[in-house]
Each structure stands twice: as structure tokens, then as C-alpha cells.
PDB file of C-alpha atoms and ligand atoms in Angstrom:
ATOM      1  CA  UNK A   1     216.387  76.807-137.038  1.00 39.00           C
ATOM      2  CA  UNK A   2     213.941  75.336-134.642  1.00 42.00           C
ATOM      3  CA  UNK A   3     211.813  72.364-135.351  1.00 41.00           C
ATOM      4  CA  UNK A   4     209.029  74.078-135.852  1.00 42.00           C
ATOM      5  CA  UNK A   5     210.746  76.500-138.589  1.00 42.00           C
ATOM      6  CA  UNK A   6     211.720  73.398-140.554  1.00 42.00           C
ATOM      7  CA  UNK A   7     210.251  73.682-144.025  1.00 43.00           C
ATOM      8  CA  UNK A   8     207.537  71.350-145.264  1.00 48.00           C
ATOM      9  CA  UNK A   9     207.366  70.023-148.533  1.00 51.00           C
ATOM     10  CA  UNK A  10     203.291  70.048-148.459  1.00 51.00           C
ATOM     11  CA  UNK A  11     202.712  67.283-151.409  1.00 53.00           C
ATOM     12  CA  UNK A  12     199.190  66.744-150.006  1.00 58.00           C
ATOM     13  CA  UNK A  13     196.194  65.362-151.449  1.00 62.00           C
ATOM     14  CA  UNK A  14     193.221  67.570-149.274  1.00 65.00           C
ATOM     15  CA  UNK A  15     190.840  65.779-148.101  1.00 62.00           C
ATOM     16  CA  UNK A  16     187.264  67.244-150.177  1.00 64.00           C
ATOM     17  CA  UNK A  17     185.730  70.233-148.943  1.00 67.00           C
ATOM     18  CA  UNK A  18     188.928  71.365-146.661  1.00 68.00           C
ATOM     19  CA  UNK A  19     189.415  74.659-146.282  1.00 65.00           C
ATOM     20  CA  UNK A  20     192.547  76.301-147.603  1.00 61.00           C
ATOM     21  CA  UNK A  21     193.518  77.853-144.244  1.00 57.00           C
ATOM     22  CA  UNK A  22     196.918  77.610-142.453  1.00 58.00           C
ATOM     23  CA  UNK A  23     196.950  78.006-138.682  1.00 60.00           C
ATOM     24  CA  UNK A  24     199.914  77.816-136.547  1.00 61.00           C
ATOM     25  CA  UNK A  25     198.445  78.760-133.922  1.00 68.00           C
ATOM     26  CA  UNK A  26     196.418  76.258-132.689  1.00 81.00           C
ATOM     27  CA  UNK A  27     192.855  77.310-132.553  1.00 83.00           C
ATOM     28  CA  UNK A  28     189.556  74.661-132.698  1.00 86.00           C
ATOM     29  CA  UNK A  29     187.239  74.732-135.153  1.00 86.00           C
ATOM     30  CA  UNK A  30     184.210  73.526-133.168  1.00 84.00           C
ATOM     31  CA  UNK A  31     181.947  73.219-136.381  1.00 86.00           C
ATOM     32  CA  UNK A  32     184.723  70.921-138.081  1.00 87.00           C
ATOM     33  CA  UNK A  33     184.807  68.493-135.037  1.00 90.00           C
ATOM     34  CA  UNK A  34     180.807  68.264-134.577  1.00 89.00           C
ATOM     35  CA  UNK A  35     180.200  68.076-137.882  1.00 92.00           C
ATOM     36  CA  UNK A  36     183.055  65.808-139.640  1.00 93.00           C
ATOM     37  CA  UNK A  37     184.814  64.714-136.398  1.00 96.00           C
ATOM     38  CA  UNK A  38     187.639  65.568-137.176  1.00 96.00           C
ATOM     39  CA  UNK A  39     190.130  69.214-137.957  1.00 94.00           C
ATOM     40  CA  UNK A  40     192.942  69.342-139.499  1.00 93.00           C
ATOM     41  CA  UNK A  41     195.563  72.340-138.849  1.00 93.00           C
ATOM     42  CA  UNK A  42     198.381  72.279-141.888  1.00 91.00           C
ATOM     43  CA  UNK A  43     201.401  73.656-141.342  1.00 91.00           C
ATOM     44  CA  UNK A  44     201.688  73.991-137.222  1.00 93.00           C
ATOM     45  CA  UNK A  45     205.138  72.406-137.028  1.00 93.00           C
ATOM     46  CA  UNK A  46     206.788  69.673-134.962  1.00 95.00           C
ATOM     47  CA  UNK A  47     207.778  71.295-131.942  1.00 95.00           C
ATOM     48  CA  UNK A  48     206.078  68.696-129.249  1.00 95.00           C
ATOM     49  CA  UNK A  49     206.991  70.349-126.589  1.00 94.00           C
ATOM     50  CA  UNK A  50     204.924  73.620-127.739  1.00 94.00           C
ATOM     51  CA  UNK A  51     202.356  70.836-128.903  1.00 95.00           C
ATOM     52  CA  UNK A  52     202.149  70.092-125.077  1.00 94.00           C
ATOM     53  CA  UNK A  53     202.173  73.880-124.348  1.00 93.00           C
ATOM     54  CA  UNK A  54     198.791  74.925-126.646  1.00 93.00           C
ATOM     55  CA  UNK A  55     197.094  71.721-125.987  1.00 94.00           C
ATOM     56  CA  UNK A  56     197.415  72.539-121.883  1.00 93.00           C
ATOM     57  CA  UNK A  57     196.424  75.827-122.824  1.00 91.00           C
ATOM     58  CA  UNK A  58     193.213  75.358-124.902  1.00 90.00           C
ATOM     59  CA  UNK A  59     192.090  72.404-122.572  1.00 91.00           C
ATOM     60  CA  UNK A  60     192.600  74.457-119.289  1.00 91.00           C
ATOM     61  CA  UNK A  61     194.996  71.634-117.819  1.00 92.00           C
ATOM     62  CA  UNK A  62     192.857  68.533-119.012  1.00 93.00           C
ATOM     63  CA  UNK A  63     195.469  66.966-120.739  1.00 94.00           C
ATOM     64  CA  UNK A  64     194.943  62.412-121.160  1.00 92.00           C
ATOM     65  CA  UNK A  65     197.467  60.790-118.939  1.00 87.00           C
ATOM     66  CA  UNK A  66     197.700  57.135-118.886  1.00 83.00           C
ATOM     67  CA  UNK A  67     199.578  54.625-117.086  1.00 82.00           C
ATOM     68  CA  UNK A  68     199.667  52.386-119.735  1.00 79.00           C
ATOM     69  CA  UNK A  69     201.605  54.857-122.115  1.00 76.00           C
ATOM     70  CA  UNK A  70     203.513  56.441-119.618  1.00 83.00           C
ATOM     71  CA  UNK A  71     203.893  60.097-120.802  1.00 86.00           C
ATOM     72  CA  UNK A  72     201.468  62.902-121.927  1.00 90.00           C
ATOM     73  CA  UNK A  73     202.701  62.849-125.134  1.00 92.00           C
ATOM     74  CA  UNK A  74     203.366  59.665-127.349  1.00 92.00           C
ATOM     75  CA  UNK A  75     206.117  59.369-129.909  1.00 93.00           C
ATOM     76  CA  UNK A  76     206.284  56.857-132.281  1.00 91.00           C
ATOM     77  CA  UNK A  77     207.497  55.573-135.638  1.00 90.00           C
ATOM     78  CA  UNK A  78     206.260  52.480-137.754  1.00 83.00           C
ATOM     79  CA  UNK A  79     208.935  50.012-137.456  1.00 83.00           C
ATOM     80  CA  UNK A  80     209.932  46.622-139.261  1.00 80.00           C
ATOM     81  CA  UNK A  81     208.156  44.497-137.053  1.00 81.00           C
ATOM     82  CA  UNK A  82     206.394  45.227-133.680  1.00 80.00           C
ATOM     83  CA  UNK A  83     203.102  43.784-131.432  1.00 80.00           C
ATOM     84  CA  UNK A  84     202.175  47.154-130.698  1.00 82.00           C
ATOM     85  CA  UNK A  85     199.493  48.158-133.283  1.00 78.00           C
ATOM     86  CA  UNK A  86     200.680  52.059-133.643  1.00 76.00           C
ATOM     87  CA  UNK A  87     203.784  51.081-134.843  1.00 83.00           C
ATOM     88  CA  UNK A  88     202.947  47.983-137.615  1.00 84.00           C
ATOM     89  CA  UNK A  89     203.143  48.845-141.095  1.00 86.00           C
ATOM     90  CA  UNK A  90     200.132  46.715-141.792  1.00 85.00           C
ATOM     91  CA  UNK A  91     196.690  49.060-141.963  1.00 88.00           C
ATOM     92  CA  UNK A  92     195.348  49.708-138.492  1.00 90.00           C
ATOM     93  CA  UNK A  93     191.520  48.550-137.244  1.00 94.00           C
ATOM     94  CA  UNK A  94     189.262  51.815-137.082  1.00 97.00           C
ATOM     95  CA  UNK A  95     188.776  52.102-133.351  1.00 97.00           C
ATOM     96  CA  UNK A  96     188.307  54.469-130.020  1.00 97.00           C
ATOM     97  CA  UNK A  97     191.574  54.906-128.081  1.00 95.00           C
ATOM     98  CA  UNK A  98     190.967  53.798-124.622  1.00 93.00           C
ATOM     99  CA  UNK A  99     188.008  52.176-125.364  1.00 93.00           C
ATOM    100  CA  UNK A 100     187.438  50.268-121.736  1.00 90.00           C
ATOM    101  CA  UNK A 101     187.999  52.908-119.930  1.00 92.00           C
ATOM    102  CA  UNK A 102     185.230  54.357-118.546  1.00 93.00           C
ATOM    103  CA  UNK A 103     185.757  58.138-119.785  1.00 94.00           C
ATOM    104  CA  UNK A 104     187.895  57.746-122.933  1.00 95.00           C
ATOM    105  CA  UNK A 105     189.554  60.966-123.732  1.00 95.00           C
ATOM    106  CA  UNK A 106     187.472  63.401-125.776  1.00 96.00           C
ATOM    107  CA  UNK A 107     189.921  64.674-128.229  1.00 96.00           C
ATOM    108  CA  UNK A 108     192.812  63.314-130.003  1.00 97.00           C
ATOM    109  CA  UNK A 109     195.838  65.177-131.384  1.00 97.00           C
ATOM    110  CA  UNK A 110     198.380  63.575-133.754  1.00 97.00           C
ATOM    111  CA  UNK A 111     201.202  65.191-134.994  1.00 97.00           C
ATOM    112  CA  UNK A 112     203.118  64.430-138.179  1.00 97.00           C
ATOM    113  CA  UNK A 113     206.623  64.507-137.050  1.00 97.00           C
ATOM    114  CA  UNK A 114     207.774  62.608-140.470  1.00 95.00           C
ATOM    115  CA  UNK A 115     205.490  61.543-143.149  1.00 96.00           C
ATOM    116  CA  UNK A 116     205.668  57.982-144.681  1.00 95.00           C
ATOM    117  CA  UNK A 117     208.540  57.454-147.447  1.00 94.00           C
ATOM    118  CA  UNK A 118     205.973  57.095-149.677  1.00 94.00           C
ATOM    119  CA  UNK A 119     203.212  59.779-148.622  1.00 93.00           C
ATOM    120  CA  UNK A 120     201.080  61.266-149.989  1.00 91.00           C
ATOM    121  CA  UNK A 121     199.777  57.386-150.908  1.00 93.00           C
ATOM    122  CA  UNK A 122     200.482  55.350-148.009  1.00 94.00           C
ATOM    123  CA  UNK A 123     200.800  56.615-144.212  1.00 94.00           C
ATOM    124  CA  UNK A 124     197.059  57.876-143.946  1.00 95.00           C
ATOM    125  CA  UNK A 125     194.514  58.128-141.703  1.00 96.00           C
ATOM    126  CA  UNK A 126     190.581  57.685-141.655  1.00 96.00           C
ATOM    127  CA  UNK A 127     188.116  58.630-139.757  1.00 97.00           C
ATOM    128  CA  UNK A 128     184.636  57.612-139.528  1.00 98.00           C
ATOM    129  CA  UNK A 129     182.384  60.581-138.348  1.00 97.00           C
ATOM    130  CA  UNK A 130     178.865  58.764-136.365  1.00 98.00           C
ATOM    131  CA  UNK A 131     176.405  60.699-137.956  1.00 97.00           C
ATOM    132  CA  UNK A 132     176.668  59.275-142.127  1.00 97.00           C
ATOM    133  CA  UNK A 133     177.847  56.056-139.986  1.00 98.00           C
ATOM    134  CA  UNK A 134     174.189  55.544-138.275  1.00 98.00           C
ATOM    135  CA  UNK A 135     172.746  56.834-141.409  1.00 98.00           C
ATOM    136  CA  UNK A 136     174.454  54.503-144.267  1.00 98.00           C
ATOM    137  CA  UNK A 137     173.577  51.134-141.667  1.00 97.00           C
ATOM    138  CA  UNK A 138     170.036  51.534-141.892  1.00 97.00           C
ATOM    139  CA  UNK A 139     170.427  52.515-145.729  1.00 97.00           C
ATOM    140  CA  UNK A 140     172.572  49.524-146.361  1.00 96.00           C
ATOM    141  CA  UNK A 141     171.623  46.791-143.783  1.00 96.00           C
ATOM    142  CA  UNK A 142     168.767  48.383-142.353  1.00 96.00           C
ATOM    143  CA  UNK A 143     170.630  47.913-138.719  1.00 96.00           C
ATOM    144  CA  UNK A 144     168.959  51.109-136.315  1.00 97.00           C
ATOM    145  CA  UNK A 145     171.090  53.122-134.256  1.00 97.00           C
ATOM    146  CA  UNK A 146     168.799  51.011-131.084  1.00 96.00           C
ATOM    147  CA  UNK A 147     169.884  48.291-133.129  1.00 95.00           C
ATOM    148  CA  UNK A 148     173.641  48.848-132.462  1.00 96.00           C
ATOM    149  CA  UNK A 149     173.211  50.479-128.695  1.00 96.00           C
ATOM    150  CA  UNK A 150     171.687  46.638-127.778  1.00 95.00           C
ATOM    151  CA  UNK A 151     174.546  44.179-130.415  1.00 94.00           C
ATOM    152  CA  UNK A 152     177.139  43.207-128.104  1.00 94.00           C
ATOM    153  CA  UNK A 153     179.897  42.894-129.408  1.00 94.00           C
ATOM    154  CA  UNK A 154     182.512  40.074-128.299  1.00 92.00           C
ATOM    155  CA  UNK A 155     186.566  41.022-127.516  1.00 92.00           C
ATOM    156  CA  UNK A 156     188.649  38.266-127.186  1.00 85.00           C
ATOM    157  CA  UNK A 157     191.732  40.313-124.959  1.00 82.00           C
ATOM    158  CA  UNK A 158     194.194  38.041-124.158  1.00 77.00           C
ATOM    159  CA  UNK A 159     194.308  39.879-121.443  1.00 76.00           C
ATOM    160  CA  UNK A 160     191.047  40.528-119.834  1.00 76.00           C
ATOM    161  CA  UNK A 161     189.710  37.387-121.260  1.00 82.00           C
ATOM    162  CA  UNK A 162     186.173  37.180-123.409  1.00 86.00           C
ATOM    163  CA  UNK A 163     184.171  41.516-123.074  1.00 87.00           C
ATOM    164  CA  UNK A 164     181.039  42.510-124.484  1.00 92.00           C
ATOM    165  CA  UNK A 165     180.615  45.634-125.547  1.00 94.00           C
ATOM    166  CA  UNK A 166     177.815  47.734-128.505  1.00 96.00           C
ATOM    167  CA  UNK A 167     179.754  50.232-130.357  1.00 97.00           C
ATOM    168  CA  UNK A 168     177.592  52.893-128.884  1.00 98.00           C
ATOM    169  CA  UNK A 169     177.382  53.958-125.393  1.00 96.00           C
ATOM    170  CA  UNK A 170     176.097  56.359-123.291  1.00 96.00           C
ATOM    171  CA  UNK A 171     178.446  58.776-121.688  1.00 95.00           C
ATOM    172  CA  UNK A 172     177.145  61.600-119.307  1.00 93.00           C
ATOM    173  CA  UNK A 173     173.707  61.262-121.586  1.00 93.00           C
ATOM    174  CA  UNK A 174     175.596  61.393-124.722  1.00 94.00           C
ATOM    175  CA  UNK A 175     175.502  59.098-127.769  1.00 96.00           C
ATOM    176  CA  UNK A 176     180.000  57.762-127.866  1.00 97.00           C
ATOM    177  CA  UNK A 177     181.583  55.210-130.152  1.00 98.00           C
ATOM    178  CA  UNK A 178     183.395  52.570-128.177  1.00 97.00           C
ATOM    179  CA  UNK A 179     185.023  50.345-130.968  1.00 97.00           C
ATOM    180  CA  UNK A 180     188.395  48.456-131.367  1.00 95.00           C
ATOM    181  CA  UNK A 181     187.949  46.418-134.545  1.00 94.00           C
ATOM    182  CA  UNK A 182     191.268  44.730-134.571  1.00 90.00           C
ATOM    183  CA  UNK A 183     190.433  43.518-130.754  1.00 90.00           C
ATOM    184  CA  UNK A 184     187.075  41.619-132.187  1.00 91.00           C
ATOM    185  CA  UNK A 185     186.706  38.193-131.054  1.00 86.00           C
ATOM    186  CA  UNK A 186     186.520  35.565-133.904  1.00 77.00           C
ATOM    187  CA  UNK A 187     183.012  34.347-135.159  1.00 66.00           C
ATOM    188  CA  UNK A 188     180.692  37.262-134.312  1.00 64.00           C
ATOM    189  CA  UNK A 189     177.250  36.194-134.711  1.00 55.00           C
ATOM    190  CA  UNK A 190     174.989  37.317-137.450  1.00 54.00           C
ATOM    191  CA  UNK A 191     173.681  40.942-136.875  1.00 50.00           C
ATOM    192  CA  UNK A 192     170.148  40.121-137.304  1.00 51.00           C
ATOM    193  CA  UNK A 193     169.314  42.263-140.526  1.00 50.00           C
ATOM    194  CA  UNK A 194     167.921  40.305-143.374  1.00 53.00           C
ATOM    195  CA  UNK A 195     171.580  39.383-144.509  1.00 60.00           C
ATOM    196  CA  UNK A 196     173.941  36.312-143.971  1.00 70.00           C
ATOM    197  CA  UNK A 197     177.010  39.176-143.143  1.00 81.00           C
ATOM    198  CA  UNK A 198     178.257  39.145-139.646  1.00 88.00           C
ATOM    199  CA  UNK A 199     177.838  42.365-137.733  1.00 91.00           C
ATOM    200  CA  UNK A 200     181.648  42.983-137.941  1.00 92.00           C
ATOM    201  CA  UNK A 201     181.466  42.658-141.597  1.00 93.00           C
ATOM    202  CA  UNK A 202     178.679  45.001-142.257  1.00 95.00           C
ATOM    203  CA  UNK A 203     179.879  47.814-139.211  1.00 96.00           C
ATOM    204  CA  UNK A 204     183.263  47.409-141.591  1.00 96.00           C
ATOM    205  CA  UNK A 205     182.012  47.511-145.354  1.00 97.00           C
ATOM    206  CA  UNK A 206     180.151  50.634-144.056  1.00 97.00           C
ATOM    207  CA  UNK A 207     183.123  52.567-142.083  1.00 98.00           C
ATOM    208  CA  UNK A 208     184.982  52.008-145.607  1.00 97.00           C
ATOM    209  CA  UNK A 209     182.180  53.211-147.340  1.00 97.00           C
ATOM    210  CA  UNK A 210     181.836  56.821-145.032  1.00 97.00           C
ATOM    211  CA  UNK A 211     185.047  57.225-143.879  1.00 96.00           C
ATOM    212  CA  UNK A 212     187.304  60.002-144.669  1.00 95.00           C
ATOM    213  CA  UNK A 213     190.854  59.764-145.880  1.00 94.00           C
ATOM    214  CA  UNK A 214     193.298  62.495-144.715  1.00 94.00           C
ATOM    215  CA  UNK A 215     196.449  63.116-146.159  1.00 94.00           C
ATOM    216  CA  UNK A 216     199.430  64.436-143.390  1.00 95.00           C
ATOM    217  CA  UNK A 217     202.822  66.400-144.085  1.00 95.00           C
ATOM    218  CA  UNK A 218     205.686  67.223-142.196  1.00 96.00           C
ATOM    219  CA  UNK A 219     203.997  69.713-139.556  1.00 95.00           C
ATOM    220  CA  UNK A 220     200.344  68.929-139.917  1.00 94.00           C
ATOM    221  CA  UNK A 221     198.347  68.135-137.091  1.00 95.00           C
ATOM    222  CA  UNK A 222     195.283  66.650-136.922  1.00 96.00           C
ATOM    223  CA  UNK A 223     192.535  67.030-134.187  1.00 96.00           C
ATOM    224  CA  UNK A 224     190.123  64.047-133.742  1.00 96.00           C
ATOM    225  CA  UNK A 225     186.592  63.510-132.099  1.00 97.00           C
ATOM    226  CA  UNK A 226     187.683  60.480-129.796  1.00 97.00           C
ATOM    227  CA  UNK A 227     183.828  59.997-129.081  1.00 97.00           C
ATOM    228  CA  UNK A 228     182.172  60.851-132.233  1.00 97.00           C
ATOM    229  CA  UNK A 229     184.402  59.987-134.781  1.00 98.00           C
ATOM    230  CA  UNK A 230     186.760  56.438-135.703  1.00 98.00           C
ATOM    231  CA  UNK A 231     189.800  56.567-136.863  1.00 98.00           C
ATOM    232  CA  UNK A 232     192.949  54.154-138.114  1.00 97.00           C
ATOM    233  CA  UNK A 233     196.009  54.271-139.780  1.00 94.00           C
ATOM    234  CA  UNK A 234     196.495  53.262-143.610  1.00 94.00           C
ATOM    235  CA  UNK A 235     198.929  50.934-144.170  1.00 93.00           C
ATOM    236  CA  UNK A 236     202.267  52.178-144.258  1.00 94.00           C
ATOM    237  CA  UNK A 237     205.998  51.472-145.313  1.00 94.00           C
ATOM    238  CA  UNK A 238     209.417  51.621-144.584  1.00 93.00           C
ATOM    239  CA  UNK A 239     212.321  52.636-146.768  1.00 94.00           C
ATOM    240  CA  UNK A 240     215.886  51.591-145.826  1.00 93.00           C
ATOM    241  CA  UNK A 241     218.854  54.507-145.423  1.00 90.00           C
ATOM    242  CA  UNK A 242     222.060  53.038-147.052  1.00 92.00           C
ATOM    243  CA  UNK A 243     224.191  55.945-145.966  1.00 91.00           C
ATOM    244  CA  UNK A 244     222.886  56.131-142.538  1.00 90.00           C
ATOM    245  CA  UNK A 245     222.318  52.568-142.515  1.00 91.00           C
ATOM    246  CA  UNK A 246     218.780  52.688-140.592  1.00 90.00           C
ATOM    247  CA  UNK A 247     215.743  52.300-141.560  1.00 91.00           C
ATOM    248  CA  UNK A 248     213.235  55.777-142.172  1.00 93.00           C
ATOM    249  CA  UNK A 249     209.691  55.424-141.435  1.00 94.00           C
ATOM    250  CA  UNK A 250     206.521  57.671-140.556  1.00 94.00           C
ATOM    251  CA  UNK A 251     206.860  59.263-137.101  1.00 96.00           C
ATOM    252  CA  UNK A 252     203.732  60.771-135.177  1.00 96.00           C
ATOM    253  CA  UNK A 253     203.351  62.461-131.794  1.00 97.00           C
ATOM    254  CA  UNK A 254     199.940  61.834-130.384  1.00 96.00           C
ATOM    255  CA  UNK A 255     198.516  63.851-127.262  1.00 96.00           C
ATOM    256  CA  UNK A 256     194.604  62.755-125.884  1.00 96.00           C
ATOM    257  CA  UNK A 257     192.536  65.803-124.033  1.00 95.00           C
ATOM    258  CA  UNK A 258     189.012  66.526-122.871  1.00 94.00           C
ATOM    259  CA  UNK A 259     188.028  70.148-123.194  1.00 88.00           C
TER     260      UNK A 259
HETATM  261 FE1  LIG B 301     194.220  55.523-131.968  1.00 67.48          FE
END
């Protein structure tokens, strides 16, 4: 049996309004991604390596490759304790991947390789599409999409020192997120509306509000808008093997691509 015959035990809360297709063979669904940010393909299987394959394929060769992570395709697993944010079991900050660079990848494909022991409720992820994101700050705070092209925001990377950045950007003329929340710098000023709520507090309260929750088995893959959408990870556990005395946590396989 290969990896990608391995049989799924599909106890998944659907996200509403998904459609009730299956598709292992990995086709885009260009209205899903413009219009939600997001696709989700049940039921492809865990084979990475054919991941690698169809994701070549479909991007004609444009496949994310950074120094930083070292390989085309990431594998990882949440873990007892760890720095690196993929791999905490605490709930991630919604966020762009790559943020400072100047072209973050388009696309984002992660792979369920093992859902969390206790999926369908914890192991999640969001995403925040831009469109009911621009639309619910001026309901709510009455902040303008201008508003939030000209708020710079402050990082504090321990790294790269004190950044400024709005969480909207031009990129070849088009309107792109560029967000990390769990990078924001302590103390960001007020965001000008008519409320005492700091910017990060509102740009939060409303991601929560419009965001989408998406529930991943074994062999589901999910295709993300890196520029138009958000996304995290909910918070996730561990559960303890006594017979194979190690620990069993969600793993996920994550490839970036432009197309
Ligand atoms: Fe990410």
C-alpha cells in the first residue's frame, strides 16, 4: 500500500458552503481562491513526493525555495516544546509567510500528513480572506482600506531590530496582505478611529470575527492565497504513545508556489 492509498478516517467538520467534491488529482479552483482565499482538496493523500510532482506541474516550475527553510517542501510536526512557531502547540498569529521578502510566494499548499490527536476540534486552521476583512473594519471601527495602506505597523525582530510595515502593500499594482501578528512590537499606538483599541487589537477582533475555520484529515490538502488571504494554526495538542513510548502529534507538509 502506498502512502497515498492509506485510508482516511474523514471525521471532518466542512467548513460552510464547501462543496462535496473529492479530487485527487490536483486541479485549482480559481473562483475558490479569488473569492474565499483559500481551496481545499479532501482526500489527495500524503504522498509528498507526488505533492512536489503536481505542484511543479500546475506552476510550470515556479515552485518557493528558501534559504531559510532549506528544502522545497517542509515537514513538520507540533512538538512538546519548540521556538519555531510551526511547530508550538499554542495557537499560531494569523500572518503572510515570508512577509519581508519582497515577492512573498503567491500560493500556499499544506498537506495533512497526520491530523491532531484530538481533530476534528483542535489542529485547525483559519484564514482570513481581504475582501469581508476591508469590509467588516470600516463597519466595525470605521478604519478605510487608505486607512490601513498608510498605519505602520511596528515589528520588534530580534533580529532585524525595530520594521515598519501597513498590512497592505502594493505588489506589481496589486492590493497584498503583509502581516505577522505574533512578530508585532509591544505598545502599538492607537489606530486613530474614534476608539481607545490599539490597531493590533481591532485588525485582531476583526480577523476572528471573518475568518474561516477549516477542518483537515489524513490526506487533505489545502491551497491558500498567500497574498489575499491570512491564515494560522489553532491551537493544537499532543498525546503520549505508551507502547511506542513517543509522543504523536499533528504532522503537515507545506510547499509555497507562484503560478
Ligand atoms: Fe504560514
Amino acid at each position: 500500500m502506498s502512502a497515498s492509498d492509506y485510508p482516511v478516517s474523514h471525521s471532518v467538520v466542512r467548513w460552510p458552503g464547501e462543496k462535496k467534491t473529492q479530487n485527487s488529482v490536483l486541479q485549482f479552483d480559481p473562483c475558490a481562491l479569488a473569492e474565499k482565499g483559500f481551496q481545499v482538496i479532501r482526500r489527495y493523500g500524503t504522498d509528498i513526493f507526488q505533492l512536489e510532482r503536481d505542484l511543479d506541474r500546475v506552476s510550470c516550475g515556479q515552485l518557493y525555495y528558501s534559504n531559510r527553510v532549506g528544502v522545497l517542501c517542509h515537514q513538520y510536526s507540533v512538538l512538546p516544546e519548540s521556538a519555531n512557531f510551526s511547530e508550538q502547540m499554542l495557537c499560531g498569529g494569523f500572518h503572510t509567510d515570508f512577509m519581508f521578502q519582497p515577492h512573498p510566494p503567491a500560493y500556499i499548499a499544506l498537506l495533512c500528513l497526520q491530523p491532531d490527536p484530538k481533530h476534528p476540534f483542535y489542529g485547525r486552521n483559519q484564514v482570513v480572506h481581504v475582501q469581508p476583512f476591508l469590509e467588516r473594519m470600516q463597519q466595525a471601527f470605521g478604519v478605510s482600506e487608505q486607512d490601513l495602506r498608510d498605519h505602520r505597523l511596528v515589528y520588534d525582530l530580534a533580529e532585524r531590530g525595530r520594521f515598519e510595515q501597513p498590512i497592505l502593500d502594493d505588489l506589481d499594482g496589486k492590493l497584498i496582505f503583509r502581516f505577522h501578528e505574533r512578530l508585532l512590537g509591544k505598545g502599538q499606538m492607537q489606530g486613530g478611529a474614534e476608539t481607545d483599541m490599539s490597531m493590533a487589537a481591532m485588525l485582531h477582533a476583526v480577523m476572528m470575527d471573518v475568518t474561516a475555520d477549516i477542518c483537515l484529515d489524513r490526506g487533505d490538502l489545502l491551497i491558500l492565497s498567500n497574498h489575499h488571504a491570512l491564515h494560522r494554526r489553532g491551537e493544537c495538542s499532543i498525546e503520549f504513545d505508551g507502547v511506542a513510548g513517543k509522543w504523536r502529534a499533528r504532522e503537515m507538509a507545506t510547499i509555497r508556489f507562484n503560478l
